[in-house]
CSV table of C-alpha atoms in Angstrom, one decimal:
chain,number,residue,atom,x,y,z
A,1,MET,CA,89.9,109.5,7.1
A,2,ALA,CA,90.4,109.8,10.9
A,3,ILE,CA,90.2,113.3,12.3
A,4,ILE,CA,92.4,114.0,15.4
A,5,SER,CA,91.1,116.8,17.6
A,6,ALA,CA,93.4,119.5,18.7
A,7,PRO,CA,93.3,118.5,22.5
A,8,GLY,CA,94.3,114.9,21.6
A,9,HIS,CA,97.1,116.1,19.5
A,10,ARG,CA,98.4,118.3,22.3
A,11,ILE,CA,98.3,115.4,24.8
A,12,GLN,CA,100.3,113.2,22.4
A,13,LEU,CA,102.8,116.0,21.9
A,14,ILE,CA,103.2,116.6,25.7
A,15,ALA,CA,103.5,112.8,26.3
A,16,GLY,CA,106.2,112.6,23.6
A,17,VAL,CA,108.2,115.4,25.2
A,18,LEU,CA,107.9,113.9,28.7
A,19,PHE,CA,109.0,110.4,27.5
A,20,THR,CA,112.0,112.0,25.9
A,21,ALA,CA,112.9,114.6,28.6
A,22,ILE,CA,112.6,112.4,31.7
A,23,PRO,CA,115.2,109.8,30.6
A,24,LEU,CA,117.5,112.6,29.5
A,25,TRP,CA,117.0,114.4,32.9
A,26,LEU,CA,117.8,111.2,34.8
A,27,LEU,CA,120.9,110.5,32.7
A,28,ALA,CA,122.1,114.1,33.2
A,29,TRP,CA,121.5,113.8,37.0
A,30,HIS,CA,123.4,110.5,37.1
A,31,PHE,CA,126.2,112.0,35.1
A,32,ARG,CA,126.3,115.1,37.3
A,33,VAL,CA,126.7,113.1,40.5
A,34,ARG,CA,129.2,110.5,39.2
A,35,THR,CA,131.4,112.6,36.9
A,36,PRO,CA,134.1,114.7,38.5
A,37,LEU,CA,134.1,117.3,35.7
A,38,PHE,CA,130.6,118.4,36.7
A,39,VAL,CA,131.0,118.3,40.4
A,40,SER,CA,132.2,121.3,42.4
A,41,ARG,CA,135.8,121.0,43.4
A,42,HIS,CA,134.6,121.6,47.0
A,43,ILE,CA,132.5,118.5,47.0
A,44,PRO,CA,134.1,115.1,47.4
A,45,HIS,CA,133.4,112.7,44.5
A,46,HIS,CA,133.6,109.8,47.0
A,47,ASN,CA,130.3,109.8,48.9
A,48,ALA,CA,127.1,107.9,49.7
A,49,TRP,CA,125.9,108.6,46.1
A,50,THR,CA,128.9,107.1,44.4
A,51,ILE,CA,129.8,104.1,46.5
A,52,ASP,CA,127.8,101.2,47.9
A,53,ARG,CA,126.6,101.1,51.5
A,54,GLU,CA,129.0,98.5,52.8
A,55,THR,CA,132.0,100.3,51.3
A,56,PHE,CA,130.9,103.5,52.9
A,57,ILE,CA,130.5,101.8,56.3
A,58,GLN,CA,133.8,100.0,56.2
A,59,GLU,CA,135.7,103.1,55.1
A,60,TRP,CA,134.0,105.1,57.8
A,61,MET,CA,134.9,102.6,60.5
A,62,ASP,CA,138.5,102.5,59.3
A,63,ASN,CA,138.8,106.2,59.7
A,64,HIS,CA,140.0,108.1,62.8
A,65,ILE,CA,139.8,111.7,64.0
A,66,GLY,CA,143.3,113.0,63.8
A,67,ASN,CA,146.3,110.9,62.9
A,68,GLU,CA,146.3,107.1,63.1
A,69,PRO,CA,146.8,106.0,66.7
A,70,ASN,CA,150.4,105.2,67.6
A,71,ASN,CA,151.2,103.1,70.6
A,72,SER,CA,154.6,104.7,71.0
A,73,ALA,CA,152.8,107.8,72.1
A,74,ILE,CA,151.2,106.0,75.1
A,75,SER,CA,154.5,104.3,75.8
A,76,PHE,CA,155.7,107.9,76.6
A,77,LEU,CA,153.7,107.5,79.8
A,78,CYS,CA,154.7,104.0,80.6
A,79,ARG,CA,158.4,104.4,80.1
A,80,GLN,CA,158.9,107.3,82.5
A,81,PRO,CA,162.1,106.6,84.5
A,82,SER,CA,160.4,107.5,87.7
A,83,ILE,CA,158.0,104.5,87.5
A,84,ASN,CA,158.7,101.5,89.7
A,85,TRP,CA,156.8,98.6,88.2
A,86,GLN,CA,155.3,96.3,90.8
A,87,PRO,CA,153.9,93.1,89.2
A,88,ASP,CA,152.5,92.0,92.5
A,89,VAL,CA,150.2,95.0,92.9
A,90,VAL,CA,146.9,94.9,91.0
A,91,LEU,CA,144.3,97.7,91.0
A,92,ASP,CA,140.6,97.2,90.4
A,93,LEU,CA,138.3,100.1,89.6
A,94,ASP,CA,135.4,99.5,92.0
A,95,ASP,CA,132.5,101.8,91.2
A,96,ALA,CA,132.7,103.6,87.8
A,97,ASN,CA,129.2,104.7,86.9
A,98,GLY,CA,127.1,107.2,84.9
A,99,GLY,CA,126.9,107.9,81.2
A,100,ILE,CA,129.7,107.0,78.8
A,101,GLY,CA,131.5,110.3,79.3
A,102,ASN,CA,131.7,109.8,83.1
A,103,VAL,CA,132.7,106.2,82.7
A,104,ARG,CA,135.5,107.2,80.4
A,105,GLY,CA,136.6,109.8,82.9
A,106,ASN,CA,136.6,107.3,85.7
A,107,ILE,CA,138.7,104.8,83.7
A,108,PHE,CA,141.2,107.4,82.6
A,109,ASP,CA,141.8,108.6,86.1
A,110,PHE,CA,142.2,104.9,87.2
A,111,LEU,CA,144.6,104.2,84.3
A,112,GLY,CA,146.8,107.2,85.2
A,113,LEU,CA,147.2,106.0,88.8
A,114,ALA,CA,148.0,102.4,87.6
A,115,ILE,CA,150.6,103.6,85.1
A,116,LEU,CA,152.3,106.0,87.4
A,117,SER,CA,152.4,103.6,90.4
A,118,GLY,CA,153.6,100.7,88.1
A,119,SER,CA,150.6,98.6,88.9
A,120,SER,CA,148.8,96.0,86.9
A,121,ILE,CA,145.0,96.2,86.6
A,122,VAL,CA,141.8,94.2,86.4
A,123,LEU,CA,140.0,95.1,83.1
A,124,PRO,CA,137.6,97.9,84.3
A,125,SER,CA,133.9,97.3,84.6
A,126,PHE,CA,131.2,99.8,85.5
A,127,GLN,CA,127.7,100.0,86.9
A,128,SER,CA,124.8,99.7,84.5
A,129,ARG,CA,121.9,102.1,84.4
A,130,SER,CA,118.3,101.0,84.9
A,131,SER,CA,116.5,100.6,81.5
A,132,THR,CA,113.3,102.2,83.1
A,133,ASP,CA,114.9,105.0,85.2
A,134,LEU,CA,118.1,106.7,83.9
A,135,SER,CA,118.6,108.2,87.4
A,136,ALA,CA,119.2,104.8,88.8
A,137,LEU,CA,122.9,104.2,88.3
A,138,TRP,CA,123.5,101.2,90.5
A,139,ASN,CA,122.0,98.1,88.8
A,140,GLY,CA,124.9,95.7,88.9
A,141,LYS,CA,128.2,95.7,87.2
A,142,THR,CA,128.4,95.4,83.4
A,143,PRO,CA,131.5,94.3,81.5
A,144,PHE,CA,134.1,96.6,79.8
A,145,SER,CA,132.9,95.3,76.4
A,146,THR,CA,129.5,96.8,76.9
A,147,PHE,CA,130.8,100.2,75.8
A,148,PHE,CA,134.4,99.6,74.7
A,149,ASP,CA,136.4,97.5,72.3
A,150,GLU,CA,138.2,95.1,74.6
A,151,ASP,CA,140.6,93.6,72.1
A,152,HIS,CA,141.7,97.1,71.0
A,153,PHE,CA,142.3,98.2,74.6
A,154,ILE,CA,144.3,95.1,75.6
A,155,ALA,CA,146.4,95.2,72.4
A,156,THR,CA,147.1,98.9,72.9
A,157,PHE,CA,148.4,98.5,76.4
A,158,ALA,CA,150.2,95.2,75.7
A,159,ALA,CA,152.3,97.1,73.1
A,160,ALA,CA,152.7,100.4,75.0
A,161,CYS,CA,152.9,99.2,78.6
A,162,PRO,CA,154.3,95.6,78.4
A,163,LYS,CA,155.0,95.5,82.1
A,164,MET,CA,151.4,96.1,83.0
A,165,THR,CA,149.4,92.9,83.2
A,166,ILE,CA,145.6,93.2,82.4
A,167,TYR,CA,143.5,90.6,84.2
A,168,LYS,CA,140.1,89.8,82.9
A,169,PRO,CA,137.5,89.8,85.7
A,170,LYS,CA,136.4,86.2,85.0
A,171,GLY,CA,139.6,85.1,83.4
A,172,ASN,CA,141.7,82.0,84.2
A,173,HIS,CA,143.8,83.5,87.0
A,174,SER,CA,144.3,83.1,90.7
A,175,LEU,CA,144.0,86.7,92.1
A,176,PRO,CA,143.3,86.8,95.8
A,177,PRO,CA,140.4,88.6,97.3
A,178,PRO,CA,140.8,92.4,97.4
A,179,LEU,CA,142.0,94.1,100.6
A,180,HIS,CA,139.2,94.8,103.0
A,181,ASN,CA,139.5,98.6,102.8
A,182,ARG,CA,138.9,100.5,99.6
A,183,TYR,CA,141.5,103.0,98.4
A,184,GLY,CA,140.4,106.6,97.6
A,185,MET,CA,142.8,108.3,95.2
A,186,PRO,CA,143.7,111.9,95.9
A,187,SER,CA,143.5,114.4,93.1
A,188,MET,CA,146.6,114.8,90.9
A,189,ARG,CA,145.3,118.1,89.6
A,190,GLN,CA,147.4,120.9,91.1
A,191,ASP,CA,146.0,123.1,88.4
A,192,LEU,CA,142.6,122.8,90.1
A,193,TYR,CA,144.0,123.0,93.6
A,194,PRO,CA,147.0,125.4,93.5
A,195,ASP,CA,146.7,126.0,97.3
A,196,THR,CA,148.1,122.5,98.0
A,197,ARG,CA,151.4,123.3,96.3
A,198,ASP,CA,153.5,123.9,99.5
A,199,THR,CA,151.6,121.5,101.7
A,200,GLU,CA,152.5,118.0,103.0
A,201,LYS,CA,150.1,116.4,100.4
A,202,PRO,CA,150.2,118.5,97.2
A,203,ASN,CA,147.8,117.5,94.5
A,204,THR,CA,150.5,116.1,92.1
A,205,PRO,CA,151.0,112.8,90.4
A,206,SER,CA,154.1,111.9,92.4
A,207,ALA,CA,152.2,112.7,95.7
A,208,ALA,CA,149.3,110.4,94.6
A,209,VAL,CA,151.7,107.5,93.9
A,210,LYS,CA,153.4,108.1,97.3
A,211,ASP,CA,150.0,108.1,99.0
A,212,LEU,CA,149.0,104.8,97.4
A,213,GLN,CA,152.2,103.2,98.5
A,214,SER,CA,151.8,104.4,102.1
A,215,TRP,CA,148.2,103.4,102.3
A,216,MET,CA,149.0,99.9,100.9
A,217,LEU,CA,151.8,99.2,103.4
A,218,ALA,CA,149.5,100.2,106.3
A,219,GLN,CA,146.8,97.7,105.5
A,220,PRO,CA,146.6,95.0,108.2
A,221,ASP,CA,145.4,92.2,105.8
A,222,ARG,CA,148.1,92.7,103.2
A,223,ASP,CA,150.3,89.7,102.6
A,224,PRO,CA,153.7,90.8,101.2
A,225,LYS,CA,154.3,87.3,99.9
A,226,ASN,CA,151.2,87.3,97.7
A,227,ILE,CA,149.7,89.5,95.1
A,228,THR,CA,147.9,92.6,96.6
A,229,LEU,CA,144.6,93.3,94.9
A,230,ILE,CA,143.3,96.8,95.7
A,231,SER,CA,139.8,98.1,95.1
A,232,VAL,CA,140.1,101.7,93.9
A,233,GLY,CA,137.2,104.2,94.3
A,234,ARG,CA,136.3,106.2,91.2
A,235,THR,CA,137.2,109.8,90.6
A,236,LEU,CA,136.2,112.0,87.7
A,237,TRP,CA,138.8,114.1,85.9
A,238,GLU,CA,141.0,114.2,89.1
A,239,GLY,CA,143.8,112.0,87.6
A,240,LEU,CA,146.5,113.0,85.2
A,241,ASP,CA,146.2,116.5,83.8
A,242,THR,CA,146.1,115.4,80.2
A,243,ARG,CA,146.2,118.9,78.9
A,244,SER,CA,149.8,119.1,80.1
A,245,LEU,CA,150.8,116.1,78.0
A,246,PRO,CA,152.0,116.2,74.4
A,247,PRO,CA,149.1,116.2,71.9
A,248,ALA,CA,149.9,112.7,70.5
A,249,VAL,CA,149.8,111.3,74.0
A,250,ARG,CA,146.4,112.9,74.8
A,251,ARG,CA,145.0,111.6,71.5
A,252,ASP,CA,146.2,108.0,71.8
A,253,PHE,CA,145.4,107.8,75.5
A,254,GLY,CA,141.9,108.8,74.7
A,255,SER,CA,141.6,106.5,71.6
A,256,SER,CA,142.5,103.5,73.7
A,257,LEU,CA,138.9,103.5,74.8
A,258,ARG,CA,137.4,102.9,71.4
A,259,LEU,CA,133.7,102.2,71.1
A,260,ILE,CA,132.6,98.7,70.3
A,261,PRO,CA,132.4,97.8,66.6
A,262,GLU,CA,128.6,97.4,66.7
A,263,VAL,CA,128.1,101.0,67.9
A,264,ARG,CA,130.6,102.4,65.4
A,265,ARG,CA,128.9,100.5,62.6
A,266,LEU,CA,125.6,101.9,63.6
A,267,ALA,CA,127.0,105.4,63.6
A,268,ALA,CA,128.4,104.8,60.1
A,269,LEU,CA,125.0,103.6,58.9
A,270,VAL,CA,123.3,106.6,60.4
A,271,THR,CA,125.8,108.9,58.6
A,272,TYR,CA,125.3,107.1,55.3
A,273,ASN,CA,121.5,107.4,55.6
A,274,LEU,CA,121.8,111.0,56.7
A,275,ALA,CA,123.9,111.8,53.6
A,276,LEU,CA,121.4,110.1,51.2
A,277,THR,CA,118.2,111.5,52.8
A,278,HIS,CA,119.4,115.1,52.9
A,279,HIS,CA,121.7,115.1,49.8
A,280,LEU,CA,124.9,115.7,51.8
A,281,HIS,CA,127.3,115.1,49.0
A,282,ASP,CA,130.3,116.4,50.9
A,283,ILE,CA,130.3,113.5,53.4
A,284,ASP,CA,133.3,111.4,52.4
A,285,PRO,CA,133.7,108.4,54.7
A,286,ARG,CA,137.5,108.6,54.4
A,287,LEU,CA,137.5,112.1,56.0
A,288,PRO,CA,137.7,112.5,59.8
A,289,TYR,CA,134.9,115.1,60.0
A,290,TYR,CA,132.5,117.1,57.8
A,291,ALA,CA,132.5,120.7,59.0
A,292,SER,CA,130.1,122.0,56.3
A,293,SER,CA,127.6,119.1,56.3
A,294,PHE,CA,125.5,119.0,59.5
A,295,LEU,CA,125.6,119.9,63.2
A,296,GLY,CA,125.5,117.1,65.8
A,297,ALA,CA,123.6,118.0,69.0
A,298,HIS,CA,123.1,116.1,72.2
A,299,LEU,CA,119.9,117.4,73.8
A,300,ARG,CA,120.5,116.6,77.4
A,301,THR,CA,116.9,117.0,78.8
A,302,GLU,CA,116.1,113.5,80.0
A,303,ASP,CA,114.5,112.9,83.3
A,304,ASP,CA,117.7,112.1,85.1
A,305,ALA,CA,119.2,115.5,84.1
A,306,LYS,CA,116.0,117.1,85.4
A,307,ASN,CA,116.2,115.2,88.6
A,308,ALA,CA,119.9,116.2,89.1
A,309,GLY,CA,118.9,119.8,88.9
A,310,TRP,CA,120.8,120.4,85.7
A,311,LEU,CA,117.9,122.0,83.9
A,312,ASP,CA,117.0,124.4,86.6
A,313,ASN,CA,118.6,127.7,85.8
A,314,ASN,CA,118.3,128.9,89.4
A,315,LYS,CA,120.6,126.2,90.7
A,316,PRO,CA,124.5,126.3,90.6
A,317,SER,CA,124.6,122.9,88.9
A,318,ALA,CA,122.5,124.0,86.0
A,319,HIS,CA,123.8,123.1,82.6
A,320,ALA,CA,121.0,124.9,80.7
A,321,ASP,CA,117.4,124.0,80.1
A,322,PHE,CA,115.7,123.2,76.8
A,323,ASP,CA,115.8,126.8,75.6
A,324,GLY,CA,119.4,127.4,76.7
A,325,GLN,CA,120.7,124.3,74.9
A,326,THR,CA,118.6,124.6,71.7
A,327,ASP,CA,119.4,128.4,71.4
A,328,ALA,CA,123.1,127.5,71.6
A,329,TYR,CA,122.9,124.8,69.0
A,330,LEU,CA,120.9,126.9,66.6
A,331,SER,CA,123.3,129.8,67.0
A,332,GLN,CA,126.2,127.4,66.0
A,333,ALA,CA,124.2,126.1,63.0
A,334,VAL,CA,123.3,129.6,61.8
A,335,GLU,CA,126.9,130.8,62.3
A,336,ARG,CA,128.2,128.0,60.2
A,337,ASN,CA,125.4,128.1,57.7
A,338,LEU,CA,124.3,124.5,58.4
A,339,GLN,CA,120.8,123.5,57.4
A,340,ILE,CA,120.8,120.0,59.0
A,341,ILE,CA,121.0,119.2,62.7
A,342,TYR,CA,121.3,115.6,63.9
A,343,VAL,CA,119.9,115.4,67.4
A,344,ALA,CA,120.5,112.6,69.9
A,345,SER,CA,118.4,112.6,73.1
A,346,GLY,CA,116.5,110.2,75.3
A,347,ASN,CA,113.6,112.6,75.3
A,348,THR,CA,111.8,112.1,72.0
A,349,SER,CA,109.1,114.7,72.7
A,350,GLU,CA,111.7,117.4,73.1
A,351,ILE,CA,113.4,116.3,69.9
A,352,SER,CA,110.1,117.1,68.1
A,353,LYS,CA,109.9,120.4,69.9
A,354,PHE,CA,113.4,121.2,68.9
A,355,ALA,CA,112.7,120.3,65.2
A,356,LYS,CA,109.7,122.6,65.2
A,357,LYS,CA,111.7,125.5,66.8
A,358,ALA,CA,114.5,125.1,64.3
A,359,SER,CA,112.2,125.0,61.3
A,360,LEU,CA,110.1,128.0,62.4
A,361,LEU,CA,113.1,130.3,63.4
A,362,HIS,CA,115.7,129.4,60.8
A,363,ASN,CA,114.2,126.9,58.3
A,364,ILE,CA,116.6,124.3,59.6
A,365,THR,CA,115.8,120.6,59.5
């Protein structure tokens, strides 16, 4: 007769319990995630845990913040009765540069002038930054499609502004060389410059259109029998006061500059991985935003920001140094009870520094 010692019996008993309990626990967890009855009514059932990656990414990319874009909203601008469309006048944005925010601002100012003056345009390009020095902004022109969805942009304005021709920089067309002089657009922002209201050149959209027309007619190398191509210098948020426009126009004017699909797909993949890694079950790719999931933070402490004086709190141009920015982000996270912060920055060492600060002060990841 075999004799089983007490310790061996206990080990067999424990092993039997584990072999039984673990599958039951896994089954319960699987049922908990995928069965609506056992999911809080505040958590979407449609998330990274219940759909495959490609479905998540596609639904994320098909989504938009706010309502679906409507070209008729932009046509509100293009069909103003005061616009005199001039197919023989073509504007070319000459020197847009900076980060994507500044480039967008340059292009929107340019588009406002083109629409109000009834001009056609050359598809905007912009200066590329150096890959080794972010402060070096002048490294040759890079095409529109580097940042923005070209097909979407052209289709949007073809539908909303059919009288505006968009020429591709290297397209099959016969545009003449630009006029020798470059045009500098005056500000249209009387809200920023109220003192110009009763002057000969008020900062208004109509005054800017009149200024362009007068300038063009005064150029000695202009040929009235041919297309006039004008190089336009960049401005930043000096064009149309979009805050004065109807919300739908503001939304759709802005969404005309949609990021290229490759970047949007990468953002969708990051969101998917973020949801899986940190168990963010309330991220539904069909929703426009996720207010209770995580905080997105742009930590602007790269060398070019430092060189520009933005991180020096003693300078008027200061935007806030590392502590100022991270304190503000952590304050928002704590106020909204968010335990996850997704940080984007070109300064990897300061991302690590921020992560340590967030963990020590507020147990935030």
